[in-house]
């Protein structure tokens, strides 16, 4: 059976050049980077070179890059670490967008349970946050604001630079989850005016299990994992040097190829949008048309015109070899509509009938055409079955 992968926002296949760099590092970098002997020093050198290369690729200083296990850990560290540090100066309000990834929402909710105030920002019908809404929401008691750069479900880009400029003047710490922006939008951490940012290597053809948190020099943040003095006392535990090497290689490759890839993938997305627009009744496009990354296209079927079961859509496509994601999350066996789509104003039945296509390096015109043909067949089958029921 033909297989078509259109779930690059969930994860990407590792680049062979990244794999090669890691295999070499599994040999030469096996030492413990904290050991003083030559094996340790060799591992330390590889680790610090990787940090420098990542900093260079993303416009930061190397002493502002801290390795973590990925986006989830970086988000947890930023939210809890910054809020707890600010609480010591009497600030206890956290301001976030309701469309954030669960790696931000859940730690913010836990802080609320431990006594912090949690304020949700309004979002527009594209899932975007207006910088002036952030300005209105913050105050003297704000410990932290977190707004994602690119939404992982619908691809809408937020104006992080403007939010950051305003928050810098107000001296309010600002974190942004930039996991879905790397390789797709401009990432120059100094210019973005963020105090902390989360990244994850497996979203841009790097290995799983490694990411980083950017922490601007001078930002007050508590350590997250306590133990040894690794990562300048912020994150204890023996560093995984080969993964850091792979992360650095992936960061360089994705930065170098960004403009070419963005234009190629934008053309593919346009092809997909046109075919979907022309071929399906009741189709709705989620997310901004222009202020969006090129690789994500999210659609729903309007429950008032074409009621469909989202699970059946995804399963039907999978049976035909097409890998996509729905906008829903399965919580204890019940299909919950996406919190992003409901915050954008979609009704829950429409939000459940959602498909997120995410395109990447190996996506071709032919794959787009095949996926649309499969979707047409699956929708036809579901509607036929429903009409008999
Ligand atoms: C926006 C966003 N933040 C955080 C994460 C979590 O990253 P990781 O898988 O590296 O933990 C993801 C992954 O889907 C994401 O899309």
Coordinates of C-alpha atoms and ligand atoms in Angstrom, one line a residue:
X1 CA 0.0 0.0 0.0
X2 CA 1.2 3.5 -0.8
X3 CA 2.1 5.5 2.3
X4 CA 2.0 9.3 2.5
X5 CA 3.2 11.1 5.6
X6 CA 1.5 14.4 6.2
X7 CA 2.1 14.8 9.9
X8 CA 5.4 16.7 10.0
X9 CA 4.1 18.9 12.9
X10 CA 3.9 15.8 15.1
X11 CA 7.5 14.8 14.2
X12 CA 9.9 14.7 11.3
X13 CA 12.1 11.9 9.9
X14 CA 15.7 12.3 11.0
X15 CA 18.0 13.9 8.3
X16 CA 20.7 11.3 7.3
X17 CA 23.4 14.0 7.8
X18 CA 22.1 14.5 11.4
X19 CA 22.2 10.7 11.9
X20 CA 25.8 10.6 10.6
X21 CA 26.9 13.3 13.0
X22 CA 25.3 11.5 15.9
X23 CA 26.8 8.1 15.1
X24 CA 30.3 9.7 15.1
X25 CA 29.5 11.4 18.4
X26 CA 28.3 8.1 20.0
X27 CA 31.9 7.0 19.5
X28 CA 34.0 10.0 20.3
X29 CA 31.6 11.7 22.7
X30 CA 30.7 8.9 25.0
X31 CA 32.5 10.3 28.1
X32 CA 30.7 12.1 30.9
X33 CA 31.0 15.8 30.0
X34 CA 31.4 16.5 33.8
X35 CA 34.5 14.3 34.1
X36 CA 37.9 16.0 34.3
X37 CA 39.8 13.3 32.4
X38 CA 40.4 13.4 28.6
X39 CA 37.3 11.4 27.8
X40 CA 35.2 13.8 29.7
X41 CA 36.9 16.8 28.2
X42 CA 36.3 15.5 24.7
X43 CA 32.6 15.0 25.5
X44 CA 32.5 18.5 27.0
X45 CA 34.1 20.0 23.9
X46 CA 31.5 18.4 21.7
X47 CA 28.7 19.6 23.9
X48 CA 29.9 23.2 24.1
X49 CA 30.5 23.3 20.3
X50 CA 26.9 22.1 19.8
X51 CA 25.6 24.8 22.1
X52 CA 27.6 27.4 20.2
X53 CA 26.3 26.2 16.8
X54 CA 22.7 26.2 18.1
X55 CA 23.1 29.7 19.5
X56 CA 24.6 30.9 16.2
X57 CA 21.7 29.3 14.2
X58 CA 19.0 31.0 16.3
X59 CA 20.6 34.4 17.0
X60 CA 21.4 33.8 20.7
X61 CA 24.5 33.8 22.9
X62 CA 25.8 30.3 23.8
X63 CA 25.4 30.9 27.5
X64 CA 21.7 31.5 26.9
X65 CA 21.1 28.0 25.5
X66 CA 20.3 25.2 28.0
X67 CA 19.7 21.6 26.8
X68 CA 16.5 19.8 27.9
X69 CA 14.7 16.7 26.8
X70 CA 12.5 18.6 24.3
X71 CA 9.6 21.1 24.0
X72 CA 7.6 19.8 26.9
X73 CA 10.4 20.0 29.4
X74 CA 11.4 23.5 28.1
X75 CA 7.8 24.7 28.5
X76 CA 7.5 23.3 32.0
X77 CA 10.8 24.8 33.0
X78 CA 9.9 28.2 31.7
X79 CA 6.5 28.4 33.2
X80 CA 7.2 27.0 36.6
X81 CA 10.8 28.3 36.9
X82 CA 10.0 31.9 36.0
X83 CA 6.7 32.1 37.9
X84 CA 8.3 30.7 41.1
X85 CA 11.2 33.1 40.9
X86 CA 8.8 36.1 40.4
X87 CA 6.7 34.9 43.3
X88 CA 9.5 35.8 45.7
X89 CA 9.1 39.4 44.7
X90 CA 5.4 39.2 45.4
X91 CA 4.1 38.7 41.8
X92 CA 1.6 35.8 41.4
X93 CA -0.3 36.3 38.1
X94 CA 0.4 34.2 35.0
X95 CA -1.0 35.3 31.7
X96 CA -1.2 32.8 28.8
X97 CA -3.2 32.2 25.6
X98 CA -5.9 29.4 25.8
X99 CA -4.6 28.0 22.5
X100 CA -1.1 27.1 23.9
X101 CA 0.2 23.5 23.7
X102 CA -0.7 21.4 26.8
X103 CA 3.0 21.6 27.8
X104 CA 2.2 25.2 28.7
X105 CA -1.4 24.9 29.7
X106 CA -0.9 22.1 32.2
X107 CA 2.0 23.6 34.2
X108 CA 0.1 26.9 34.3
X109 CA -3.0 25.1 35.6
X110 CA -0.9 23.4 38.3
X111 CA 0.5 26.7 39.4
X112 CA -3.1 28.0 39.7
X113 CA -3.8 25.1 42.0
X114 CA -0.9 26.0 44.1
X115 CA -2.1 29.6 44.6
X116 CA -1.1 31.6 41.4
X117 CA -3.7 33.6 39.5
X118 CA -4.1 32.4 36.0
X119 CA -5.5 34.7 33.3
X120 CA -6.3 33.6 29.8
X121 CA -5.9 36.1 26.9
X122 CA -8.6 36.5 24.3
X123 CA -7.8 34.9 20.8
X124 CA -9.3 35.9 17.5
X125 CA -11.1 33.6 15.1
X126 CA -7.7 32.5 13.6
X127 CA -6.3 31.5 17.0
X128 CA -4.1 34.6 17.1
X129 CA -3.3 36.9 20.0
X130 CA -3.5 40.6 19.5
X131 CA -0.5 42.4 21.2
X132 CA -2.9 45.1 22.5
X133 CA -4.9 42.4 24.3
X134 CA -1.7 41.4 26.1
X135 CA -1.0 45.0 27.1
X136 CA -4.5 45.3 28.5
X137 CA -4.2 42.0 30.4
X138 CA -0.9 42.6 32.3
X139 CA -0.4 44.6 35.5
X140 CA 2.0 45.1 38.4
X141 CA 1.2 41.7 39.7
X142 CA 2.1 39.8 36.5
X143 CA 4.9 37.2 37.0
X144 CA 5.0 35.8 33.5
X145 CA 3.3 36.0 30.1
X146 CA 3.5 33.1 27.7
X147 CA 2.3 33.3 24.1
X148 CA 3.4 30.8 21.4
X149 CA 5.1 31.9 18.2
X150 CA 3.3 29.5 15.9
X151 CA 0.2 27.5 16.8
X152 CA 0.8 23.8 16.3
X153 CA -2.8 22.9 15.2
X154 CA -3.7 25.7 12.9
X155 CA -0.3 27.3 12.0
X156 CA -1.2 31.0 12.9
X157 CA 1.8 33.1 13.6
X158 CA 1.7 35.6 16.5
X159 CA 3.5 38.9 16.5
X160 CA 5.9 37.9 19.2
X161 CA 8.3 40.8 18.6
X162 CA 5.6 43.4 19.3
X163 CA 4.4 41.6 22.4
X164 CA 8.0 41.2 23.6
X165 CA 8.8 44.9 23.0
X166 CA 5.8 46.0 25.1
X167 CA 6.6 43.5 27.9
X168 CA 10.2 44.5 28.0
X169 CA 9.2 48.1 28.6
X170 CA 6.9 46.9 31.4
X171 CA 9.7 44.7 32.8
X172 CA 7.4 41.6 32.7
X173 CA 9.1 38.3 31.9
X174 CA 8.0 36.8 28.5
X175 CA 8.2 33.2 27.4
X176 CA 7.3 31.9 23.9
X177 CA 6.9 28.3 22.7
X178 CA 8.7 28.5 19.4
X179 CA 8.6 24.7 18.8
X180 CA 6.6 24.9 15.5
X181 CA 8.4 28.1 14.3
X182 CA 11.9 26.8 13.8
X183 CA 12.7 26.3 10.1
X184 CA 9.4 27.9 9.1
X185 CA 9.4 31.4 10.5
X186 CA 12.3 33.8 11.3
X187 CA 13.9 32.8 14.6
X188 CA 16.4 35.3 15.8
X189 CA 16.1 35.0 19.6
X190 CA 17.7 38.4 20.5
X191 CA 15.4 40.2 18.1
X192 CA 12.2 38.4 19.2
X193 CA 12.4 40.2 22.5
X194 CA 11.6 37.1 24.5
X195 CA 13.1 36.2 27.9
X196 CA 12.7 32.5 27.4
X197 CA 11.8 30.3 24.5
X198 CA 11.3 26.5 24.0
X199 CA 12.6 24.4 21.1
X200 CA 12.5 20.7 20.2
X201 CA 14.9 19.1 17.7
X202 CA 12.6 16.4 16.4
X203 CA 10.3 19.0 14.8
X204 CA 13.0 19.9 12.4
X205 CA 14.6 16.6 11.3
X206 CA 16.7 16.2 14.4
X207 CA 16.6 13.5 17.1
X208 CA 13.8 13.0 19.6
X209 CA 14.5 13.4 23.3
X210 CA 16.5 16.7 23.0
X211 CA 15.5 20.3 22.9
X212 CA 16.6 23.5 24.5
X213 CA 15.3 26.4 26.5
X214 CA 16.7 29.9 25.6
X215 CA 17.0 32.0 28.8
X216 CA 18.0 35.6 28.2
X217 CA 20.9 36.6 30.4
X218 CA 19.6 38.2 33.6
X219 CA 16.2 36.5 33.6
X220 CA 15.2 35.3 37.0
X221 CA 14.3 31.6 36.8
X222 CA 14.4 28.7 39.3
X223 CA 16.2 25.5 38.5
X224 CA 13.9 22.7 37.3
X225 CA 15.8 19.5 37.9
X226 CA 17.9 19.5 41.0
X227 CA 21.0 17.4 41.5
X228 CA 24.4 17.9 39.9
X229 CA 25.6 21.3 38.6
X230 CA 25.1 20.5 34.9
X231 CA 23.7 23.2 32.6
X232 CA 24.9 25.9 34.9
X233 CA 22.9 24.5 37.8
X234 CA 19.6 24.8 36.0
X235 CA 19.1 21.3 34.8
X236 CA 20.9 18.5 36.6
X237 CA 21.7 15.1 35.0
X238 CA 24.4 13.8 32.7
X239 CA 24.2 15.5 29.3
X240 CA 23.4 13.5 26.2
X241 CA 26.3 14.6 24.0
X242 CA 25.4 12.7 20.8
X243 CA 21.8 14.1 20.8
X244 CA 23.2 17.6 21.4
X245 CA 25.5 17.1 18.3
X246 CA 22.5 15.9 16.2
X247 CA 20.4 18.9 17.4
X248 CA 23.2 21.3 16.4
X249 CA 23.5 19.7 13.0
X250 CA 19.7 19.8 12.4
X251 CA 19.6 23.5 13.6
X252 CA 22.2 24.5 11.0
X253 CA 20.7 22.5 8.2
X254 CA 17.2 23.9 8.8
X255 CA 18.4 27.5 9.1
X256 CA 20.4 27.2 5.8
X257 CA 17.5 25.6 3.9
X258 CA 14.7 27.7 5.3
X259 CA 14.0 30.2 2.5
X260 CA 14.1 27.5 -0.2
X261 CA 11.9 25.1 1.8
X262 CA 9.4 27.8 2.8
X263 CA 8.7 28.7 -0.9
X264 CA 8.5 25.1 -2.0
X265 CA 6.2 24.1 0.9
X266 CA 4.1 27.3 0.4
X267 CA 3.4 26.2 -3.2
X268 CA 2.4 22.7 -2.0
X269 CA 0.0 24.2 0.6
X270 CA -1.6 26.4 -2.0
X271 CA -2.1 23.4 -4.2
X272 CA -3.7 21.5 -1.3
X273 CA -5.9 24.5 -0.3
X274 CA -7.2 24.9 -3.9
X275 CA -8.0 21.3 -4.3
X276 CA -9.8 21.1 -1.0
X277 CA -11.7 24.3 -1.6
X278 CA -13.0 23.1 -5.0
X279 CA -13.8 19.6 -4.1
X280 CA -15.6 19.5 -0.7
X281 CA -19.0 20.6 0.5
X282 CA -19.0 22.4 3.9
X283 CA -15.2 22.7 4.2
X284 CA -13.9 25.4 6.6
X285 CA -10.2 26.4 6.8
X286 CA -8.9 27.0 10.3
X287 CA -6.1 29.5 11.0
X288 CA -4.9 32.6 9.3
X289 CA -4.3 32.6 5.5
X290 CA -1.3 34.9 5.3
X291 CA 0.0 35.2 8.9
X292 CA 0.6 31.4 9.1
X293 CA 3.5 29.0 8.6
X294 CA 3.6 27.3 5.2
X295 CA 3.6 23.7 6.5
X296 CA 0.2 23.5 8.4
X297 CA -3.2 23.4 6.8
X298 CA -6.1 22.6 9.1
X299 CA -9.7 22.0 7.9
X300 CA -13.0 21.2 9.5
X301 CA -16.3 20.0 8.0
X302 CA -19.1 22.3 9.0
X303 CA -21.5 20.3 11.2
X304 CA -24.5 22.2 9.8
X305 CA -23.6 21.3 6.2
X306 CA -21.6 18.1 6.2
X307 CA -21.7 16.4 9.6
X308 CA -18.8 13.9 9.9
X309 CA -17.1 11.9 12.6
X310 CA -13.5 13.1 12.9
X311 CA -12.2 9.8 14.1
X312 CA -13.7 8.0 11.1
X313 CA -12.0 10.5 8.8
X314 CA -8.5 9.9 10.3
X315 CA -8.9 6.2 10.5
X316 CA -10.3 6.0 7.0
X317 CA -7.3 8.0 5.7
X318 CA -4.9 5.8 7.7
X319 CA -6.4 2.7 6.1
X320 CA -5.5 4.2 2.7
X321 CA -1.9 5.0 3.9
X322 CA -2.4 8.7 4.5
X323 CA -1.1 9.8 7.9
X324 CA -2.7 13.0 9.3
X325 CA -3.9 14.2 12.6
X326 CA -7.3 15.2 13.8
X327 CA -7.9 18.4 15.8
X328 CA -9.1 16.3 18.7
X329 CA -7.6 14.7 21.7
X330 CA -8.6 11.4 23.1
X331 CA -9.0 11.7 26.9
X332 CA -10.0 8.5 28.7
X333 CA -11.6 7.0 25.7
X334 CA -13.8 10.0 24.8
X335 CA -13.0 12.2 21.8
X336 CA -12.6 15.8 23.0
X337 CA -12.8 18.6 20.5
X338 CA -9.6 20.6 20.2
X339 CA -9.2 23.4 22.8
X340 CA -7.6 25.5 20.0
X341 CA -10.6 25.2 17.6
X342 CA -13.2 25.7 20.4
X343 CA -11.3 28.8 21.6
X344 CA -11.4 30.1 18.0
X345 CA -15.2 29.8 18.1
X346 CA -15.8 26.5 16.2
X347 CA -18.8 24.5 17.6
X348 CA -17.7 21.2 19.1
X349 CA -19.2 18.9 16.4
X350 CA -17.4 20.9 13.7
X351 CA -14.2 21.0 15.7
X352 CA -14.4 17.1 16.0
X353 CA -14.6 16.8 12.2
X354 CA -11.1 18.2 11.7
X355 CA -8.0 17.1 9.7
X356 CA -4.6 18.8 10.2
X357 CA -2.3 18.3 7.2
X358 CA 1.3 19.1 7.9
X359 CA 3.8 19.1 5.1
X360 CA 7.5 18.8 5.0
X361 CA 10.7 18.1 3.2
X362 CA 9.6 14.9 1.4
X363 CA 6.1 16.1 0.5
X364 CA 5.4 16.2 -3.3
X365 CA 2.6 17.4 -5.6
X366 CA 1.7 13.9 -6.2
X367 CA 1.3 13.1 -2.5
X368 CA -1.0 16.1 -2.1
X369 CA -3.1 14.9 -5.0
X370 CA -3.3 11.4 -3.6
X371 CA -4.2 12.6 -0.1
X372 CA -7.1 14.7 -1.5
X373 CA -8.4 11.8 -3.6
X374 CA -8.3 9.6 -0.5
X375 CA -10.1 12.2 1.5
X376 CA -12.8 12.4 -1.1
X377 CA -13.2 8.7 -1.0
X378 CA -13.3 8.5 2.8
X379 CA -15.8 11.4 3.1
X380 CA -18.0 9.7 0.5
X381 CA -17.9 6.4 2.4
X382 CA -18.8 8.0 5.7
X383 CA -21.7 10.0 4.3
X384 CA -23.0 6.9 2.5
X385 CA -22.8 4.8 5.7
X386 CA -24.5 7.6 7.7
X387 CA -27.3 7.9 5.2
X388 CA -28.1 4.2 5.6
X389 CA -28.0 4.3 9.4
Ligands
LIG1 C1 3.9 23.9 20.1 C2 4.4 22.7 20.7 N1 5.0 22.8 22.0 C3 5.5 21.8 22.6 C4 5.5 20.5 22.0 C5 6.1 19.4 22.8 O1 7.4 19.1 22.2 P1 8.1 17.7 22.6 O2 7.5 16.7 21.7 O3 9.6 17.9 22.1 O4 8.0 17.5 24.0 C6 5.0 20.4 20.8 C7 4.9 19.0 20.1 O5 3.9 18.6 19.5 C8 4.4 21.5 20.1 O6 3.9 21.4 18.9

